[in-house]
Tab-separated table of C-alpha atoms in Angstrom:
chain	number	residue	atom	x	y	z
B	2	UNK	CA	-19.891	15.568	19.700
B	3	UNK	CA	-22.803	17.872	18.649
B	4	UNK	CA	-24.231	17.980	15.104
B	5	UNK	CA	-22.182	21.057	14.221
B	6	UNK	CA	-18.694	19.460	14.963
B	7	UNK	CA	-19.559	16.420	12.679
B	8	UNK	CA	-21.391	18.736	10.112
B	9	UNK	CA	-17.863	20.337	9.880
B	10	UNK	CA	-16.331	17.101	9.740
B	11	UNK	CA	-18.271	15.648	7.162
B	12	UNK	CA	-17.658	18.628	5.108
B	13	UNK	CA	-14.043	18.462	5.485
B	14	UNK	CA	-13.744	14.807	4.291
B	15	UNK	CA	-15.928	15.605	1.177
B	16	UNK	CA	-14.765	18.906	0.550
B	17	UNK	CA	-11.402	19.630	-1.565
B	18	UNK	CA	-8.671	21.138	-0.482
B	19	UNK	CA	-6.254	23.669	-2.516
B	20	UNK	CA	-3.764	23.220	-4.642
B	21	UNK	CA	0.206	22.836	-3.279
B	22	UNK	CA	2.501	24.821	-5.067
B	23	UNK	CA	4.346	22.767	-8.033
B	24	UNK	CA	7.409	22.605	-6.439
B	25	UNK	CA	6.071	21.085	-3.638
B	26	UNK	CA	4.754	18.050	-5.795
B	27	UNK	CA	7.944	17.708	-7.533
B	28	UNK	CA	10.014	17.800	-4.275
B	29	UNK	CA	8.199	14.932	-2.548
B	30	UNK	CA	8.657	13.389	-5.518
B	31	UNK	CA	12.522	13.750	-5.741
B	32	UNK	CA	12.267	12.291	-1.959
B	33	UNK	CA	9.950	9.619	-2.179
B	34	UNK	CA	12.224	8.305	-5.507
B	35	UNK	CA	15.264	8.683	-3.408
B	36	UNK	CA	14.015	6.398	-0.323
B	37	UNK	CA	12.932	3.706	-2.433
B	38	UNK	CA	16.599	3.916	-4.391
B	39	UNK	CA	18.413	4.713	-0.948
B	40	UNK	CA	19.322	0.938	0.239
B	41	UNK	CA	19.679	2.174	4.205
B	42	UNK	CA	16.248	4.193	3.965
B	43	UNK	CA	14.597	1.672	2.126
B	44	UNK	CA	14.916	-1.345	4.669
B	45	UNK	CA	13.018	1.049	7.148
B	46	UNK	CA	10.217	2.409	5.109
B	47	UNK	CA	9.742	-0.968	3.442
B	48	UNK	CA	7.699	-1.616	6.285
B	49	UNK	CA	4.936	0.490	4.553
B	50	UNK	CA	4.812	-1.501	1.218
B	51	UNK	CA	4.802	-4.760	3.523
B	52	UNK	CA	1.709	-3.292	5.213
B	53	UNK	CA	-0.086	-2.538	2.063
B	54	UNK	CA	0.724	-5.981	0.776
B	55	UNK	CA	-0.370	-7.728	3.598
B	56	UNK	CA	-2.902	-5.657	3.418
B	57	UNK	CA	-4.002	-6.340	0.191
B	58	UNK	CA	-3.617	-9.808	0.675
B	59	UNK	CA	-6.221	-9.800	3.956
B	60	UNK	CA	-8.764	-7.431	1.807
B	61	UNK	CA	-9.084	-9.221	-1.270
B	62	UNK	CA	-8.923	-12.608	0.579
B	63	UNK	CA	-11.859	-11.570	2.424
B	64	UNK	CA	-13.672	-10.079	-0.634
B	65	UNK	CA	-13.841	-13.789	-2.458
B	66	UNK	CA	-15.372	-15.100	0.531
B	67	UNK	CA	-12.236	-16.370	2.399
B	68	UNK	CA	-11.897	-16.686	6.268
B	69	UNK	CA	-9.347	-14.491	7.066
B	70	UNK	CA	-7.001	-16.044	10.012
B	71	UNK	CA	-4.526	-13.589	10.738
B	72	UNK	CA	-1.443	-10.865	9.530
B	73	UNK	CA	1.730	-11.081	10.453
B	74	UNK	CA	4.453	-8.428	10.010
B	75	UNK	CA	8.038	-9.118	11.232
B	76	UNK	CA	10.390	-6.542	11.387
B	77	UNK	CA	12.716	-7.782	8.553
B	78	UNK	CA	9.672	-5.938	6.631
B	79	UNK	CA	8.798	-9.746	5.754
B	80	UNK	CA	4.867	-10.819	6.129
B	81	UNK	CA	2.783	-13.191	5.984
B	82	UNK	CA	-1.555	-13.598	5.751
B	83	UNK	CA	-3.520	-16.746	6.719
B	84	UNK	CA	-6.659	-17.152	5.778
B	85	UNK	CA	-9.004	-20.273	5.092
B	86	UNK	CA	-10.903	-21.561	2.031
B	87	UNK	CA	-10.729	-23.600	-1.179
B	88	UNK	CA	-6.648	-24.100	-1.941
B	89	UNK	CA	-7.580	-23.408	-5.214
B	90	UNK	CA	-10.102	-21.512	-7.463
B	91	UNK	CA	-10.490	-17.453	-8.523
B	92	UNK	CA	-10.991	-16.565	-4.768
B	93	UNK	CA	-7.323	-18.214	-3.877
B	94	UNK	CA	-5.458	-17.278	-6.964
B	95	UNK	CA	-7.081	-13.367	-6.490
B	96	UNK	CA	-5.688	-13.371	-3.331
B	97	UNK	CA	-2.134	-14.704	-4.075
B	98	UNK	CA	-2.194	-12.116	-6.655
B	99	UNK	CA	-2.893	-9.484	-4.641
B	100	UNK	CA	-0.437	-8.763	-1.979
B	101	UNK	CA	2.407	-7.278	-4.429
B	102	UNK	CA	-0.528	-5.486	-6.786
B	103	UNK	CA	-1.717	-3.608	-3.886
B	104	UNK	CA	0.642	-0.821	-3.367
B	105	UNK	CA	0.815	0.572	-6.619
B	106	UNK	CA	-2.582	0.072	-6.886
B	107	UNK	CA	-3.311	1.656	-3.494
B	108	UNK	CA	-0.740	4.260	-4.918
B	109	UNK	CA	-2.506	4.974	-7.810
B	110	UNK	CA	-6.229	5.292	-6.152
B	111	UNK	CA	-4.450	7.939	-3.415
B	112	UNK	CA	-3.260	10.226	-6.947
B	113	UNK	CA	-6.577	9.775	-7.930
B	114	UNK	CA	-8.011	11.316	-4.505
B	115	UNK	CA	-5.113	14.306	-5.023
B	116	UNK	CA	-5.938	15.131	-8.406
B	117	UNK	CA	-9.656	15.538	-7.501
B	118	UNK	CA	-8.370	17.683	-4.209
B	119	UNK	CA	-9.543	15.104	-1.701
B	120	UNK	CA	-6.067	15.162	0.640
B	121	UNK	CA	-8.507	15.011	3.928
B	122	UNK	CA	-10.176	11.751	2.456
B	123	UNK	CA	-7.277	10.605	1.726
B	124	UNK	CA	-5.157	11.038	4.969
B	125	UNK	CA	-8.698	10.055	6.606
B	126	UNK	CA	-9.357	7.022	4.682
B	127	UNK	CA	-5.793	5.540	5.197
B	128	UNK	CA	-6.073	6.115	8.505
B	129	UNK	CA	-9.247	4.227	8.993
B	130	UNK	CA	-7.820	1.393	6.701
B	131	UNK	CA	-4.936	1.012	9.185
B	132	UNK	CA	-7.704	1.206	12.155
B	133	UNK	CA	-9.114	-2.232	10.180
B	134	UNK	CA	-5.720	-3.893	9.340
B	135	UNK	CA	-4.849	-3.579	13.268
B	136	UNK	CA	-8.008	-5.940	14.787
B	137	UNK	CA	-6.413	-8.868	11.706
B	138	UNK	CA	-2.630	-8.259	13.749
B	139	UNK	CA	-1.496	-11.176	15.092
B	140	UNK	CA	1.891	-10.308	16.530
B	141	UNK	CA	3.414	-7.559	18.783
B	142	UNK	CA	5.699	-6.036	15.969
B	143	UNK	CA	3.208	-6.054	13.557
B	144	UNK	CA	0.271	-4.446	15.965
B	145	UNK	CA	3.338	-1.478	16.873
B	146	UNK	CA	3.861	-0.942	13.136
B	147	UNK	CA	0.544	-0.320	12.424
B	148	UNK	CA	-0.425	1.537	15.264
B	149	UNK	CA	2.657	3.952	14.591
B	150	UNK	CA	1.675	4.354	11.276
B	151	UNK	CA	-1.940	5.184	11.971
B	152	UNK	CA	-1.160	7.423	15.040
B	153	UNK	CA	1.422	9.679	12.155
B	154	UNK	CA	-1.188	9.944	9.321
B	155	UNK	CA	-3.736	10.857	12.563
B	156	UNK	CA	-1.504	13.741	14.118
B	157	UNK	CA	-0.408	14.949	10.669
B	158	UNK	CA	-4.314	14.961	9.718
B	159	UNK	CA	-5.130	16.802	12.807
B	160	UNK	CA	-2.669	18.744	13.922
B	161	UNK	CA	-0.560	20.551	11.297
B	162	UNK	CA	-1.256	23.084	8.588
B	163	UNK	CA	-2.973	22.522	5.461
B	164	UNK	CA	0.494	22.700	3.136
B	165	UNK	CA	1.870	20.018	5.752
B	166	UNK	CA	-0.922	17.964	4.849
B	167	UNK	CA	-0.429	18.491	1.400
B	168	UNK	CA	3.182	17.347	1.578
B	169	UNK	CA	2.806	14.313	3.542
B	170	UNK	CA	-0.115	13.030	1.536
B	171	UNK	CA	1.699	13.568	-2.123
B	172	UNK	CA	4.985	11.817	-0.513
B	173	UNK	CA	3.086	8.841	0.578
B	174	UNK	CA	1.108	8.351	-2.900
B	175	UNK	CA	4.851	8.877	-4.832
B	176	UNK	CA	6.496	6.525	-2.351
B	177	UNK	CA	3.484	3.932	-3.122
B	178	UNK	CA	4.056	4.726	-6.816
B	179	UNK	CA	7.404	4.211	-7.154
B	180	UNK	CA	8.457	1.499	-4.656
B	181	UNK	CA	5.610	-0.475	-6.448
B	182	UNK	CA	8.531	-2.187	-8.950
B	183	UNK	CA	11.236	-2.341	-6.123
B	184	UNK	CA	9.500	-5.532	-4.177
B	185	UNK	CA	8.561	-7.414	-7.686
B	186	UNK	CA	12.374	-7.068	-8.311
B	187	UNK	CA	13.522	-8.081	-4.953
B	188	UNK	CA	11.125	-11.326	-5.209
B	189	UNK	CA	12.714	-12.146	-8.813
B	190	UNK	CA	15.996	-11.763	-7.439
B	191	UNK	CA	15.530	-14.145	-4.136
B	192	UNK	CA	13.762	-16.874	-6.654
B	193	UNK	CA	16.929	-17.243	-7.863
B	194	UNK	CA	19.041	-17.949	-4.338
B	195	UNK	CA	15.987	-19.902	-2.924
B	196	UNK	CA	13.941	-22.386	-5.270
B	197	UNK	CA	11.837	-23.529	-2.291
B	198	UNK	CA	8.918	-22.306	-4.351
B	199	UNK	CA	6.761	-20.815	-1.774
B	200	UNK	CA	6.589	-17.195	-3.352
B	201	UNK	CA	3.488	-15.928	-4.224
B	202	UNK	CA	4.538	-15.959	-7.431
B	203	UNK	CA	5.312	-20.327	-7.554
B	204	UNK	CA	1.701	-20.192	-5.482
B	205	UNK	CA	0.309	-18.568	-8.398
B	206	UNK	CA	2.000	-20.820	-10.753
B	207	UNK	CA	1.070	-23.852	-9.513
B	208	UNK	CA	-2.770	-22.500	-9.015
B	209	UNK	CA	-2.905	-21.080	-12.739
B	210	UNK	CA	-0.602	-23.612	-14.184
B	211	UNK	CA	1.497	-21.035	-15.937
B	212	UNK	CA	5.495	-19.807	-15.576
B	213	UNK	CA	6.470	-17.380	-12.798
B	214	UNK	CA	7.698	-15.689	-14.782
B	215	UNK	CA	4.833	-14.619	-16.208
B	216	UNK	CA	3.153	-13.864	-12.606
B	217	UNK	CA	6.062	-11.469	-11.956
B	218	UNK	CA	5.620	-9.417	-15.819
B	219	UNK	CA	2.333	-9.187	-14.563
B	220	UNK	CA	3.457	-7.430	-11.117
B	221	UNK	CA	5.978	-4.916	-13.357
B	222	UNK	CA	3.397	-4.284	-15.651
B	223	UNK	CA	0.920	-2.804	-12.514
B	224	UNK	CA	3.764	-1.088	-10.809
B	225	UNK	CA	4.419	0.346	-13.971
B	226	UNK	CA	1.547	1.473	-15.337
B	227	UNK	CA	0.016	2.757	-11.836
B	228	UNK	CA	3.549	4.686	-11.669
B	229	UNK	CA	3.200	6.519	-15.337
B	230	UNK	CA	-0.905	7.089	-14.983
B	231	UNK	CA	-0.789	8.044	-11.192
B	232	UNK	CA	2.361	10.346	-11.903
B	233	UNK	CA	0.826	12.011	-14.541
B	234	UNK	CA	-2.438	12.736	-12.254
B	235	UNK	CA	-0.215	14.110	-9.480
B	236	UNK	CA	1.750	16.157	-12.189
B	237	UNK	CA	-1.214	17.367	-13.985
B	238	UNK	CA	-2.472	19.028	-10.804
């Protein structure tokens, strides 16, 4: 690759990219709302929010200085992350908090990238994060998940027009925004069939000493708030 080719490249994950029409934004917002309320489509595209809480899980765990064993996704969109430290202290209860903060957050850091006009760094950078996540795989499912994940954001990147782009990239960042809340009520819902306590919500009750209840207002209140400030970024634009 000569310097001209990654010139261009360079410029084209630091440039911005044009506005999409305001239908467009409202459309892939109708859909992404519909698959996360849509039982069938849900349980498939689930496995995207289980990535990004896994995900989050791995990142932060590894930011407070934890040894990061292993992810494991299973294809009841179920996961789990390993890693090694202190079983207690800011570094473990950071990380237990993290997994089901992560894909609103994620979600509202991608409308951040759109309302500045950076859909290439966006597509780009999600791509590369997936590129990461895959060498911290530790089972066949999980390593095909990811891979066909990264390999779709890659060919859309790469291969189709720049509206396509466009499309793609705002339903992803609405699907992140609002299937933030959808998991948080799921988890508050099987606390009540199964009081084995090993949600990360009991973890971070017993590390924090508080209710988990409180642990899972503290989950609505991020899916919520990254789904009113990230929506009106997307809508602004």
């Amino acid at each position: 690759m000569n310097v001209a080719n990654l010139s261009e490249m360079w410029d084209r994950l630091t440039g911005t990219q044009a506005d999409p029409p305001r239908w467009l934004i409202g459309a892939t917002a109708a859909v992404a709302l519909a698959a996360v309320l849509s039982g069938g489509v849900w349980r498939v595209v689930r496995n995207a929010v289980t990535i990004a809480h896994e995900g989050g899980h791995g990142l932060v765990a590894l930011l407070s200085g934890r040894r990061l064993d292993g992810i494991r996704l299973h294809s009841d969109t179920s996961g789990l992350t390993v890693s090694r430290g202190k079983p207690y202290g800011l570094g473990m209860i950071l990380t237990a908090a993290a997994g089901y903060s992560a894909p609103p957050l994620l979600g509202l850091a991608g409308a951040a990238l759109l309302a500045a006009g950076h859909i290439t760094a966006l597509l780009w950078g999600a791509t590369a994060l997936l590129l990461v996540m895959l060498v911290m795989i530790r089972n066949a499912y999980g390593a095909l998940t990811v891979v066909l994940t990264g390999a779709v954001f890659l060919l859309v990147s790469w291969l189709t027009k720049a509206q396509v782009q466009a499309a793609f990239a705002y339903l992803v960042v609405w699907f992140l925004l609002a299937g933030g809340a959808r998991p948080v009520a799921e988890l508050q819902r099987s606390r009540r069939r199964d009081r084995s306590g090993t949600s990360d919500a009991d973890q971070l009750a017993r590390l924090t000493r508080t209710p988990a209840a409180l642990w899972l207002l503290f989950f609505y209140v991020i899916a919520i708030c990254s789904l009113v400030g990230g929506g009106r970024w997307l809508l602004a634009r």
